[in-house]
XYZ file of C-alpha atoms in Angstrom:
780
model
C 1.519 -6.746 11.572
C 2.078 -8.360 14.927
C -1.369 -9.982 14.998
C -3.302 -12.097 12.520
C -6.151 -9.555 12.561
C -3.784 -6.789 11.406
C -2.530 -8.721 8.373
C -3.652 -8.271 4.783
C -6.070 -10.942 3.458
C -5.779 -12.277 -0.084
C -7.982 -14.912 -1.669
C -9.590 -16.355 -4.760
C -12.704 -17.684 -3.052
C -11.010 -20.960 -2.160
C -7.318 -20.396 -1.413
C -6.723 -17.751 1.238
C -3.646 -16.104 2.710
C -3.055 -13.467 5.373
C 0.232 -11.575 5.065
C 1.970 -9.902 8.012
C 4.271 -7.742 5.882
C 7.594 -8.490 7.520
C 10.638 -6.599 6.229
C 12.677 -9.361 4.636
C 10.604 -12.274 5.917
C 6.958 -12.717 5.050
C 4.618 -14.762 7.223
C 1.686 -16.209 5.282
C -1.193 -17.933 7.088
C -2.811 -20.230 4.527
C -6.310 -21.681 4.184
C -8.353 -23.621 1.700
C -12.134 -23.302 1.978
C -12.918 -27.037 2.116
C -10.591 -28.008 4.981
C -12.762 -28.617 8.041
C -12.585 -30.988 10.968
C -14.921 -33.970 11.046
C -16.607 -35.852 8.264
C -20.044 -36.675 6.853
C -22.744 -36.839 9.503
C -23.950 -40.255 10.682
C -27.703 -40.791 11.033
C -29.185 -39.937 14.406
C -30.217 -42.777 16.681
C -32.285 -43.193 19.831
C -35.757 -41.989 20.840
C -37.276 -39.247 18.698
C -37.146 -35.909 20.556
C -40.380 -34.693 18.966
C -42.285 -36.861 21.430
C -41.585 -34.096 23.950
C -43.219 -31.393 21.834
C -46.814 -31.670 23.099
C -45.666 -31.252 26.721
C -43.294 -28.438 25.723
C -45.999 -26.525 23.875
C -48.390 -27.031 26.757
C -45.824 -25.580 29.175
C -45.406 -22.543 26.932
C -49.157 -22.054 26.639
C -49.498 -22.305 30.414
C -46.729 -19.771 30.996
C -44.498 -22.353 32.700
C -41.351 -21.102 30.988
C -38.785 -22.800 33.273
C -40.388 -26.130 32.432
C -40.413 -25.182 28.732
C -36.696 -24.420 28.859
C -36.027 -27.747 30.544
C -38.030 -29.653 27.957
C -36.332 -27.760 25.122
C -33.041 -29.296 26.169
C -34.623 -32.656 25.473
C -34.884 -31.698 21.795
C -31.126 -31.194 21.568
C -28.770 -33.672 19.984
C -25.469 -34.920 21.401
C -23.102 -33.383 18.854
C -21.602 -30.104 17.683
C -20.860 -28.584 14.327
C -17.260 -28.833 13.174
C -14.561 -26.162 12.807
C -13.001 -24.507 9.767
C -9.297 -25.367 9.778
C -6.018 -23.646 8.895
C -3.508 -25.315 6.596
C -0.548 -23.772 8.386
C 1.876 -20.932 7.835
C 4.804 -20.199 5.541
C 7.737 -18.104 6.716
C 9.693 -16.976 3.673
C 13.024 -15.176 4.086
C 13.402 -13.274 0.834
C 15.787 -10.479 1.913
C 18.274 -9.764 4.745
C 16.340 -8.876 7.880
C 18.594 -6.080 9.148
C 18.973 -2.481 8.097
C 15.516 -1.943 6.602
C 14.272 1.632 6.254
C 11.541 3.498 4.420
C 9.144 0.633 5.161
C 5.596 0.614 3.721
C 2.990 -2.096 3.238
C -0.118 -1.744 1.098
C -3.177 -3.649 -0.015
C -4.582 -2.502 -3.353
C -8.158 -3.796 -3.304
C -8.857 -2.880 -6.930
C -5.871 -4.964 -8.078
C -6.153 -7.575 -5.269
C -2.421 -7.142 -4.664
C -0.516 -6.880 -1.378
C 2.915 -5.283 -1.350
C 5.724 -4.584 1.088
C 8.518 -2.171 0.146
C 11.627 -0.991 1.999
C 15.229 -0.015 1.483
C 18.256 -2.077 2.491
C 21.999 -1.289 2.432
C 22.164 -3.338 -0.777
C 19.282 -1.526 -2.449
C 15.472 -1.375 -2.492
C 13.277 -4.445 -2.119
C 9.648 -4.917 -3.082
C 7.460 -7.931 -2.378
C 4.183 -8.282 -4.299
C 1.675 -11.051 -3.623
C -1.643 -12.095 -5.130
C -3.861 -15.173 -5.144
C -5.070 -16.028 -8.622
C -8.439 -17.590 -9.375
C -7.649 -18.358 -13.044
C -4.483 -20.263 -12.112
C -5.522 -21.408 -8.594
C -2.185 -20.413 -7.040
C -0.618 -17.874 -4.725
C 2.172 -15.890 -6.377
C 4.727 -13.801 -4.470
C 7.623 -11.997 -6.123
C 10.539 -10.353 -4.340
C 12.451 -7.935 -6.557
C 15.356 -5.548 -6.204
C 19.103 -5.726 -5.508
C 18.462 -6.211 -1.801
C 16.817 -9.618 -2.190
C 18.529 -12.732 -0.845
C 19.489 -16.017 -2.449
C 16.746 -18.616 -2.811
C 16.004 -20.328 0.491
C 13.200 -22.837 1.025
C 10.468 -21.375 3.251
C 9.829 -22.782 6.704
C 6.506 -24.465 7.316
C 4.712 -24.039 10.628
C 2.032 -26.707 10.994
C -0.824 -26.470 13.485
C -1.776 -30.113 12.876
C -0.436 -33.272 14.444
C 1.216 -35.658 12.021
C 1.917 -33.157 9.227
C 4.699 -34.273 6.887
C 7.075 -31.703 5.330
C 9.409 -32.683 2.470
C 11.843 -30.453 0.631
C 13.851 -30.991 -2.546
C 15.757 -29.113 -5.212
C 15.037 -29.819 -8.875
C 15.841 -27.822 -12.007
C 16.734 -24.682 -10.088
C 13.481 -24.802 -8.117
C 13.238 -25.328 -4.371
C 10.181 -27.483 -3.658
C 8.331 -27.825 -0.351
C 5.523 -30.365 -0.053
C 3.323 -30.518 3.024
C 0.731 -33.239 3.595
C -1.474 -34.152 6.510
C -4.988 -34.559 7.812
C -7.391 -32.230 9.532
C -8.693 -33.285 12.944
C -11.398 -35.916 13.023
C -13.180 -33.775 15.607
C -12.850 -30.312 17.144
C -15.092 -29.280 20.006
C -16.157 -25.610 19.791
C -13.874 -23.273 21.697
C -16.695 -22.235 24.027
C -17.305 -25.804 25.231
C -15.194 -27.381 27.942
C -13.689 -30.658 26.777
C -10.738 -32.581 28.183
C -9.812 -33.722 24.669
C -11.156 -31.015 22.312
C -8.977 -31.760 19.249
C -8.807 -35.349 18.099
C -6.922 -36.717 15.106
C -7.771 -40.030 13.475
C -5.144 -42.770 13.247
C -7.010 -44.959 10.756
C -5.674 -45.894 7.334
C -7.648 -44.812 4.269
C -9.798 -47.395 2.519
C -8.790 -48.803 -0.846
C -10.308 -45.757 -2.550
C -8.313 -43.421 -0.316
C -11.312 -42.210 1.711
C -11.881 -41.996 5.458
C -14.835 -41.421 7.762
C -13.319 -38.243 9.233
C -10.063 -36.336 9.098
C -9.861 -34.807 5.625
C -6.490 -34.952 3.919
C -4.720 -31.874 2.582
C -1.616 -30.973 0.615
C 0.326 -27.747 0.109
C 3.017 -27.465 -2.547
C 5.371 -24.480 -2.664
C 8.012 -23.703 -5.289
C 10.656 -20.961 -5.007
C 12.952 -19.960 -7.884
C 15.174 -17.116 -8.994
C 13.286 -14.551 -11.044
C 15.356 -11.778 -12.644
C 17.095 -9.822 -9.887
C 14.859 -11.424 -7.245
C 12.907 -14.575 -6.581
C 9.414 -15.929 -7.013
C 7.281 -18.142 -4.783
C 4.259 -20.043 -6.133
C 2.003 -22.136 -3.882
C -1.121 -24.239 -4.282
C -3.258 -26.163 -1.812
C -5.970 -28.793 -2.101
C -8.057 -30.771 0.354
C -9.692 -34.173 0.148
C -13.220 -32.810 0.575
C -15.532 -34.578 -1.890
C -18.936 -33.253 -0.852
C -21.019 -32.838 2.274
C -22.284 -36.419 2.249
C -19.189 -38.090 0.772
C -16.327 -39.621 2.713
C -13.333 -37.299 2.292
C -10.080 -38.409 0.757
C -6.983 -38.886 2.879
C -4.852 -40.064 -0.047
C -2.371 -37.308 0.617
C 0.033 -38.343 -2.129
C -2.699 -38.001 -4.712
C -3.618 -34.625 -3.223
C 0.027 -33.533 -3.354
C 0.168 -34.518 -7.010
C -2.868 -32.320 -7.728
C -1.313 -29.355 -5.967
C 2.036 -29.864 -7.684
C 0.350 -29.929 -11.089
C -1.116 -26.490 -10.382
C 2.262 -25.101 -9.332
C 4.107 -26.648 -12.276
C 1.612 -25.121 -14.707
C 2.047 -21.679 -13.122
C 5.845 -21.981 -13.220
C 5.718 -22.156 -17.015
C 4.201 -18.658 -17.138
C 5.937 -15.322 -16.571
C 4.717 -13.477 -13.500
C 3.374 -10.697 -15.727
C 1.086 -13.180 -17.491
C -0.145 -14.678 -14.217
C -0.773 -11.251 -12.781
C -2.596 -10.017 -15.905
C -4.947 -13.004 -15.828
C -5.534 -12.482 -12.128
C -6.152 -8.776 -12.589
C -8.617 -9.202 -15.419
C -10.624 -11.803 -13.529
C -10.695 -9.851 -10.264
C -11.609 -6.558 -11.881
C -14.414 -8.303 -13.708
C -16.077 -8.403 -10.302
C -14.619 -5.322 -8.644
C -15.349 -2.787 -11.419
C -19.062 -3.518 -11.665
C -19.867 -0.723 -9.215
C -18.090 2.345 -7.884
C -18.434 4.909 -5.115
C -16.798 8.333 -4.923
C -17.115 10.487 -1.811
C -15.468 13.773 -0.789
C -11.750 12.939 -0.503
C -11.094 14.647 2.803
C -14.209 14.174 4.899
C -15.269 10.714 3.739
C -12.172 8.979 2.354
C -12.133 6.350 5.101
C -15.792 5.454 4.550
C -15.296 5.241 0.803
C -12.378 2.860 1.189
C -14.251 0.788 3.785
C -17.011 0.233 1.214
C -14.555 -0.878 -1.449
C -12.658 -3.015 1.054
C -15.806 -4.884 2.058
C -16.555 -5.666 -1.590
C -12.968 -6.832 -2.019
C -13.290 -9.190 0.944
C -16.511 -10.685 -0.417
C -15.029 -11.223 -3.869
C -11.920 -12.757 -2.305
C -13.761 -15.155 0.002
C -16.692 -16.360 -2.104
C -16.899 -17.278 -5.779
C -19.099 -19.580 -7.856
C -18.066 -23.143 -7.049
C -16.460 -22.398 -3.681
C -17.824 -22.809 -0.174
C -19.772 -19.956 1.386
C -17.811 -17.398 3.392
C -17.497 -18.385 7.060
C -17.402 -16.192 10.162
C -13.925 -15.160 9.004
C -14.409 -15.455 5.265
C -11.711 -17.946 4.220
C -9.082 -16.736 6.683
C -8.381 -18.516 9.963
C -5.168 -19.400 11.803
C -6.596 -21.463 14.686
C -7.367 -25.176 14.977
C -9.962 -24.295 17.598
C -11.137 -20.923 16.303
C -13.653 -18.615 17.911
C -17.177 -20.008 17.493
C -15.663 -22.727 15.280
C -15.279 -20.226 12.406
C -18.334 -21.922 10.948
C -21.665 -20.703 9.571
C -23.571 -19.095 12.423
C -27.026 -18.919 10.924
C -28.840 -16.651 13.382
C -27.238 -13.587 11.743
C -23.655 -14.023 10.634
C -23.698 -16.082 7.428
C -26.693 -14.105 6.189
C -25.016 -10.769 6.924
C -22.023 -11.958 4.901
C -24.203 -11.744 1.802
C -26.409 -8.738 2.602
C -24.652 -6.471 0.084
C -24.253 -9.013 -2.719
C -27.317 -8.222 -4.832
C -27.103 -4.437 -4.575
C -23.394 -4.229 -5.425
C -23.793 -6.495 -8.472
C -22.208 -9.586 -6.908
C -25.137 -11.987 -7.173
C -22.878 -14.645 -8.697
C -20.533 -14.297 -5.728
C -23.504 -15.292 -3.542
C -23.931 -18.613 -5.351
C -22.090 -20.520 -2.573
C -24.792 -19.348 -0.145
C -27.462 -20.585 -2.555
C -25.636 -23.925 -2.745
C -25.522 -24.062 1.048
C -29.259 -23.413 1.165
C -29.967 -26.177 -1.357
C -27.908 -28.657 0.650
C -29.563 -27.686 3.930
C -33.010 -28.062 2.373
C -32.107 -31.738 1.910
C -29.924 -32.384 4.948
C -32.394 -30.693 7.291
C -35.240 -33.082 6.490
C -34.146 -35.658 9.053
C -33.814 -32.929 11.680
C -37.309 -31.580 11.001
C -38.808 -35.060 11.234
C -36.814 -36.256 14.234
C -36.847 -33.136 16.400
C -40.279 -31.706 15.508
C -42.188 -34.473 13.761
C -42.504 -31.960 10.937
C -42.310 -31.977 7.173
C -39.787 -29.868 5.294
C -36.374 -29.076 6.692
C -35.083 -27.500 9.883
C -31.702 -25.883 10.507
C -30.625 -24.452 13.834
C -28.167 -21.808 14.958
C -25.096 -23.034 13.081
C -23.909 -25.346 10.356
C -20.687 -26.371 8.652
C -19.255 -27.888 5.493
C -20.991 -31.181 6.398
C -24.369 -29.344 6.599
C -24.957 -29.955 10.294
C -28.532 -28.973 11.238
C -29.521 -30.262 14.667
C -29.870 -28.299 17.912
C -26.667 -28.677 19.929
C -26.466 -29.439 23.675
C -26.235 -25.842 24.845
C -28.255 -22.965 26.225
C -31.661 -23.039 24.486
C -31.443 -19.275 23.905
C -29.153 -20.055 20.993
C -29.190 -23.835 20.560
C -32.941 -24.261 20.047
C -33.565 -21.569 17.429
C -34.946 -23.488 14.381
C -35.486 -20.751 11.805
C -32.204 -20.634 9.891
C -33.536 -22.017 6.619
C -36.254 -19.356 6.149
C -33.637 -16.650 6.695
C -31.169 -18.127 4.220
C -34.031 -18.763 1.796
C -34.755 -15.026 1.844
C -31.519 -14.485 -0.079
C -32.784 -16.638 -2.931
C -36.050 -14.680 -2.994
C -34.110 -11.426 -3.018
C -32.083 -12.711 -5.948
C -35.302 -13.292 -7.885
C -36.390 -9.720 -7.162
C -33.089 -8.299 -8.440
C -32.992 -10.225 -11.734
C -32.486 -8.018 -14.775
C -34.691 -9.958 -17.222
C -37.551 -12.437 -17.244
C -35.460 -15.471 -18.225
C -32.985 -14.817 -15.427
C -35.855 -14.448 -12.960
C -37.378 -17.737 -14.108
C -34.082 -19.549 -13.513
C -33.745 -17.879 -10.124
C -37.263 -18.969 -9.107
C -36.397 -22.492 -10.151
C -33.357 -22.439 -7.902
C -35.239 -20.905 -4.996
C -38.311 -23.142 -5.119
C -36.965 -26.310 -3.400
C -35.492 -24.244 -0.575
C -38.652 -22.169 -0.112
C -40.724 -25.355 -0.225
C -38.630 -27.072 2.462
C -38.641 -24.008 4.717
C -42.372 -23.394 4.232
C -43.405 -26.988 4.866
C -41.527 -26.908 8.150
C -42.914 -23.508 9.102
C -46.487 -24.661 8.538
C -45.929 -27.652 10.816
C -44.553 -25.605 13.726
C -47.389 -23.064 13.717
C -50.005 -23.577 16.441
C -53.016 -21.473 17.466
C -52.565 -19.232 20.489
C -55.280 -18.492 23.042
C -56.950 -16.124 20.566
C -56.737 -18.545 17.650
C -53.913 -16.716 15.834
C -51.030 -18.819 14.528
C -47.686 -18.611 16.310
C -44.415 -20.498 16.046
C -44.057 -22.831 19.026
C -41.547 -23.425 20.459
C -39.854 -20.124 19.647
C -36.802 -18.211 20.855
C -35.278 -14.818 20.113
C -31.679 -15.534 19.087
C -29.253 -15.525 21.996
C -31.511 -13.426 24.216
C -33.532 -14.265 27.302
C -36.290 -12.530 29.240
C -36.962 -12.264 32.967
C -40.193 -13.361 34.593
C -40.532 -12.831 38.337
C -36.778 -12.431 38.400
C -36.149 -15.806 36.757
C -34.426 -16.160 33.398
C -36.487 -17.757 30.625
C -35.904 -18.399 26.933
C -38.497 -20.564 25.202
C -41.910 -19.119 24.432
C -44.148 -18.863 21.361
C -44.295 -16.335 18.536
C -41.141 -14.267 18.989
C -40.954 -11.320 16.622
C -38.148 -12.764 14.514
C -39.800 -16.147 14.036
C -43.122 -14.546 13.128
C -41.417 -12.231 10.615
C -39.452 -15.086 9.039
C -42.484 -17.329 8.728
C -44.547 -14.538 7.178
C -41.761 -13.789 4.725
C -41.019 -17.356 3.646
C -44.673 -18.337 3.237
C -45.291 -15.206 1.164
C -42.219 -15.875 -0.990
C -43.183 -19.510 -1.541
C -46.754 -18.694 -2.534
C -45.548 -15.915 -4.847
C -42.960 -18.174 -6.461
C -45.454 -20.945 -7.107
C -47.893 -18.450 -8.608
C -45.209 -16.982 -10.881
C -44.094 -20.399 -12.102
C -40.683 -21.643 -13.154
C -41.391 -22.845 -16.684
C -39.739 -26.145 -17.515
C -37.124 -25.706 -14.796
C -36.203 -28.445 -12.328
C -37.452 -31.391 -14.400
C -38.098 -34.517 -12.428
C -38.607 -32.680 -9.144
C -40.724 -35.212 -7.200
C -42.009 -32.623 -4.744
C -43.271 -30.090 -7.288
C -46.634 -31.853 -7.669
C -47.649 -30.772 -4.198
C -46.667 -27.125 -4.564
C -50.149 -25.786 -5.336
C -51.645 -27.468 -2.287
C -48.772 -26.329 -0.071
C -49.090 -22.779 -1.416
C -52.789 -22.827 -0.564
C -51.928 -23.869 2.987
C -49.376 -21.050 3.110
C -51.945 -18.437 2.043
C -54.424 -19.700 4.629
C -51.789 -19.582 7.355
C -50.751 -16.056 6.371
C -54.306 -14.856 6.942
C -54.215 -16.294 10.472
C -50.617 -15.442 11.406
C -50.350 -13.294 14.505
C -48.708 -9.960 13.733
C -45.759 -8.620 15.671
C -47.044 -6.610 18.614
C -46.270 -3.163 20.011
C -45.731 -2.568 23.704
C -47.171 0.026 26.049
C -44.198 2.306 25.383
C -44.863 2.201 21.653
C -41.848 0.007 20.884
C -41.996 -3.136 18.766
C -41.987 -6.177 21.051
C -39.273 -8.825 20.860
C -41.511 -11.470 22.402
C -45.228 -12.001 21.909
C -46.082 -10.246 25.162
C -44.424 -7.548 27.252
C -41.275 -9.086 28.738
C -38.368 -7.730 30.717
C -35.257 -8.322 28.582
C -32.303 -9.878 30.333
C -29.990 -7.475 28.478
C -31.591 -4.192 27.428
C -28.655 -3.492 25.111
C -28.367 -6.979 23.638
C -26.186 -7.200 20.534
C -28.879 -8.954 18.463
C -31.703 -6.790 17.151
C -33.609 -9.782 15.810
C -37.055 -8.331 16.547
C -36.354 -5.624 13.949
C -35.902 -8.126 11.121
C -39.025 -6.790 9.426
C -37.355 -3.390 9.041
C -33.998 -4.772 7.878
C -33.027 -7.083 6.275
C -36.733 -7.767 5.799
C -38.964 -5.404 3.855
C -42.335 -5.637 5.585
C -41.900 -2.541 7.740
C -41.669 0.650 5.702
C -42.179 4.321 6.415
C -44.892 4.672 3.800
C -46.575 1.270 3.946
C -46.618 0.485 7.692
C -46.041 3.808 9.469
C -47.132 2.549 12.905
C -44.723 -0.400 12.883
C -42.051 1.863 11.402
C -42.280 4.192 14.396
C -42.452 1.214 16.774
C -39.272 -0.182 15.252
C -37.572 3.193 15.671
C -38.445 3.211 19.369
C -37.320 -0.387 19.845
C -33.961 0.356 18.249
C -33.477 3.462 20.361
C -34.123 1.424 23.501
C -31.550 -1.158 22.416
C -28.926 1.467 21.615
C -29.532 3.352 24.847
C -28.858 0.061 26.612
C -25.480 -0.310 24.914
C -26.170 -2.418 21.807
C -23.728 -2.297 18.947
C -20.667 -3.305 20.942
C -19.603 -5.850 18.321
C -18.719 -4.962 14.754
C -21.499 -7.009 13.180
C -24.074 -5.618 15.615
C -23.034 -2.059 14.823
C -23.248 -2.856 11.108
C -26.827 -4.055 11.601
C -27.598 -0.780 13.385
C -26.169 1.074 10.379
C -28.534 -0.800 8.063
C -31.495 -0.043 10.323
C -30.488 3.626 10.509
C -30.478 3.744 6.716
C -34.038 2.427 6.575
C -35.155 4.772 9.367
C -33.683 7.860 7.635
C -31.727 8.514 10.826
C -28.691 10.354 9.480
C -27.213 11.046 12.908
C -27.355 7.389 13.899
C -25.845 6.349 10.568
C -22.946 8.756 11.075
C -22.394 7.483 14.599
C -22.451 3.850 13.458
C -19.852 4.478 10.764
C -17.628 6.296 13.234
C -17.879 3.470 15.784
C -17.170 0.839 13.145
C -14.116 2.606 11.750
C -12.700 3.967 15.002
C -13.472 1.252 17.543
C -14.485 -2.015 15.899
C -11.919 -2.672 13.178
C -8.314 -3.785 13.302
C -5.345 -1.870 11.876
C -6.097 -3.565 8.556
C -9.817 -2.707 8.860
C -10.998 -6.248 9.590
C -14.186 -6.246 11.652
C -13.793 -7.117 15.325
C -15.869 -8.706 18.038
C -14.366 -7.551 21.356
C -13.789 -10.635 23.485
C -11.735 -10.408 26.647
C -11.049 -14.142 26.790
C -9.534 -14.230 23.296
C -5.818 -13.541 22.648
C -5.502 -9.893 21.713
C -8.885 -9.102 23.211
C -10.845 -9.260 19.952
C -12.042 -11.844 17.465
C -12.080 -11.211 13.720
C -15.625 -11.558 12.359
C -15.989 -10.632 8.715
C -19.768 -10.170 8.787
C -19.364 -6.621 10.096
C -17.299 -5.716 7.036
C -20.045 -7.017 4.773
C -22.896 -5.536 6.807
C -21.198 -2.147 6.581
C -21.158 -2.346 2.771
C -24.872 -3.159 2.791
C -25.635 -0.296 5.160
C -23.578 2.281 3.279
C -25.266 1.261 0.034
C -28.700 1.612 1.668
C -27.813 5.148 2.745
C -27.713 6.060 -0.946
C -30.030 3.652 -2.793
C -32.970 1.563 -1.538
C -35.508 -0.371 -3.569
C -37.783 -2.293 -1.209
C -40.918 -0.149 -0.965
C -42.255 0.028 -4.492
C -39.695 2.564 -5.681
C -36.002 3.091 -6.274
C -35.361 5.478 -3.405
C -32.321 7.715 -3.788
C -30.319 9.532 -1.112
C -32.598 8.713 1.813
C -29.987 8.911 4.584
C -26.905 10.724 3.311
C -24.320 11.538 6.032
C -23.414 15.202 6.299
C -19.775 14.487 5.429
C -20.956 13.009 2.134
C -21.840 16.466 0.816
C -21.350 15.357 -2.780
C -20.492 12.178 -4.547
C -21.350 9.567 -7.119
C -22.308 5.905 -6.951
C -22.490 3.708 -10.028
C -23.938 0.319 -10.947
C -26.239 -0.354 -7.977
C -28.710 -3.169 -8.630
C -32.302 -2.718 -7.479
C -35.366 -4.835 -6.864
C -37.296 -4.988 -10.077
C -34.067 -5.589 -11.988
C -33.072 -1.978 -12.651
C -29.523 -0.653 -12.387
C -28.924 2.886 -11.168
C -26.155 5.494 -11.095
C -26.627 8.661 -9.068
C -24.582 11.813 -8.555
C -25.494 14.305 -5.855
C -24.499 17.582 -4.288
C -25.830 19.271 -1.181
C -28.202 16.386 -0.510
C -29.917 16.671 -3.899
C -29.569 14.456 -6.945
C -27.823 16.191 -9.824
C -27.844 13.318 -12.304
C -29.454 9.883 -12.286
C -29.122 7.143 -14.875
C -31.487 4.174 -14.669
C -31.328 1.061 -16.828
C -34.742 -0.534 -16.495
C -35.275 -4.191 -15.712
C -38.079 -6.320 -17.191
C -40.879 -4.138 -15.810
C -43.102 -1.704 -17.706
C -43.007 1.113 -15.184
C -40.317 2.945 -13.221
C -40.792 4.737 -9.917
C -38.015 6.863 -8.425
C -38.184 8.478 -5.009
C -36.014 11.562 -4.585
C -35.361 14.218 -1.947
C -37.558 17.316 -2.084
C -40.417 17.954 -4.479
C -38.812 16.528 -7.601
C -39.207 19.914 -9.226
C -36.434 20.744 -11.655
C -35.688 17.123 -12.505
C -36.260 16.267 -16.157
C -36.421 12.748 -17.583
C -34.908 11.807 -20.951
C -34.670 8.479 -22.736
C -31.483 6.979 -24.135
C -31.618 9.210 -27.208
C -31.912 12.371 -25.117
C -35.595 12.940 -25.913
C -37.906 14.086 -23.146
C -40.024 11.317 -21.665
C -43.741 11.983 -21.536
C -46.222 10.827 -18.956
C -44.012 11.528 -15.953
C -46.126 11.810 -12.818
C -44.900 13.415 -9.597
C -46.592 12.392 -6.375
C -45.959 12.899 -2.708
C -44.186 10.348 -0.608
C -42.954 10.430 2.958
C -42.142 13.859 4.444
C -39.465 15.684 2.497
C -39.529 13.344 -0.490
C -41.396 12.814 -3.768
C -41.898 10.038 -6.281
C -41.532 10.305 -10.053
C -43.087 7.561 -12.166
C -43.385 6.905 -15.893
C -44.040 4.091 -18.393
C -40.724 2.403 -19.192
C -39.501 -0.090 -21.755
C -37.729 -3.246 -20.589
C -33.961 -2.771 -20.660
C -34.215 0.890 -21.683
C -31.967 3.649 -20.305
C -33.339 6.830 -18.738
C -31.516 9.898 -17.496
C -32.724 12.385 -14.902
C -30.929 15.700 -14.690
C -31.359 18.763 -12.517
C -32.399 21.942 -14.264
């Protein structure tokens, strides 16, 4: 690989590496998930911006949108979110560089193992590398007669002041790197004469600093049979979002060295076996098999996306960033942070369905932190209760609107969107106890998001409730030829408010048992839920325009970019569940027309945007659009190593790696085969023609069921359903359902099966079901 985006990513959720696959010299870009610029956020000072809100809302109501945009800038704070940082890069010469032939590099996503193999005049060489979660180390082994003598790797540091020490001890070559991340990095899209600043302060007596997190990397290289072995570990001084980080780099180096020393006592085979068992415990939960010739690339892309999610997010780690855990730049594109108006959410769209709910726990942790950290922002910027989070955040849980264009800076609805993932987790729980624990976890986040939502709703001219001020993420409209951004009641904000208020009221009604003892805010939940139900009755619905398309803004507006990459106004279709073909046919058709308008205008020119289109196509049963989206993703919007790309002419190489498109594609491909959002487990709704037959196993559904389905010629040939806690199962299938028989786990025919019509070309089968029981449907 000549570019970072063409390398192979490895990771254990925390420690990440990208390998270039050099013949004889491997280049490894290293990351650890908690190394960010900056430090804990100081409290805001100065006049409260919310004093501007009455005038801002009045300008919106009067249609004075230029004045509204001007006033919106007054709500913005002075600072920016921070940037995810690289550790640096290792260059390891493990074999003579000349004379290589028969070269091949591979990434086995089932084994989470990267390999490079080639022949040399002295004999074959093979390099195998993995990053182990059980042992918290990177392990690379070079084997074969063509390997070289042990040489300490070179360290390439991107950070000022990094210290590199090397020593030999007991036949092991040791390299220890210590340093500090920048105290501040201005986002790459902001002009700044001094964008990267390092602190020169000494740590306090406890080793902590205000900003500039310490880090340490320890690398050991030793002979290993006929080759050599490299083991590396990395740690940072991050101690929590509100805690001063450690810059006691010697203590950090000691921690890293302890990890490496422990791994050195184990044979590589033992380390690899532990790594394999742990990784496959995630990876083997589901499977997909498609026709090997026509759909092999799509099948692998699905598995690869799951691999990337497993590798970049695990229980106890930080949530996956714009680039997962892989970044080589001190000033990366869009700070490589958590962009909350689509990207961090898309990262976790597939998690529930592909049985990786535990891998989504870092997102739930992020939500819980933001529900607390966003309180000051809600109060200061809006004079509101609850918590507010704007268009991006970071490891320090930044939440304020930044000093930028209001079309992205002033969007305040991140917390309801992230909260939706906790509600979805509740819906996917396999038993009642699990659901009760999930509701307990979701409740504080839903409460914080709902309290804020209720305080930013105002009556419009007709008395209906709308969010004000409101923007449609990153998009503007034209009024009399002038660009405008801030209005009231954009489609996305209205959808998010409806969803979060509904989820909060439902969660309070369902109860959480004895969960969350000592929660001081729980006493007010019934009253807040009552307010939510009242507001839902008065909430203005999303409107349809004269052309029959769902409107992005509350009224007919001329979009600044007809083919804008965001399709935020279609949230209710996907990832939301309000708009369905059977339940809301008028809005369903309006969403179809709105999407067609966007696509005709050129939308989908970034990988993540095309992945969103794929998900929408799946919900719309638009097979042709789904096929086109997959082709565009695989042919035009991925790197040589299938990492998702955002074309960007100002970026070196012309494209930026954004991992959300990889994850969105997994979600969309899964939705083509199994959906569960409209009162039924819907099978094979949008199967591409190239997927003439196949099998998918282990898909998790709303209601807690798990489903396997095999198909041929567009029809299900065998379905296995393991029921969740419910007492009834409903399956939607192609055709009339005739010829499908239902048996229980013992093979006995199930009585009471009812077959009813559904949407055109499909039918629903329903029957009484026992909790946790297995049912099999087979074609006659």
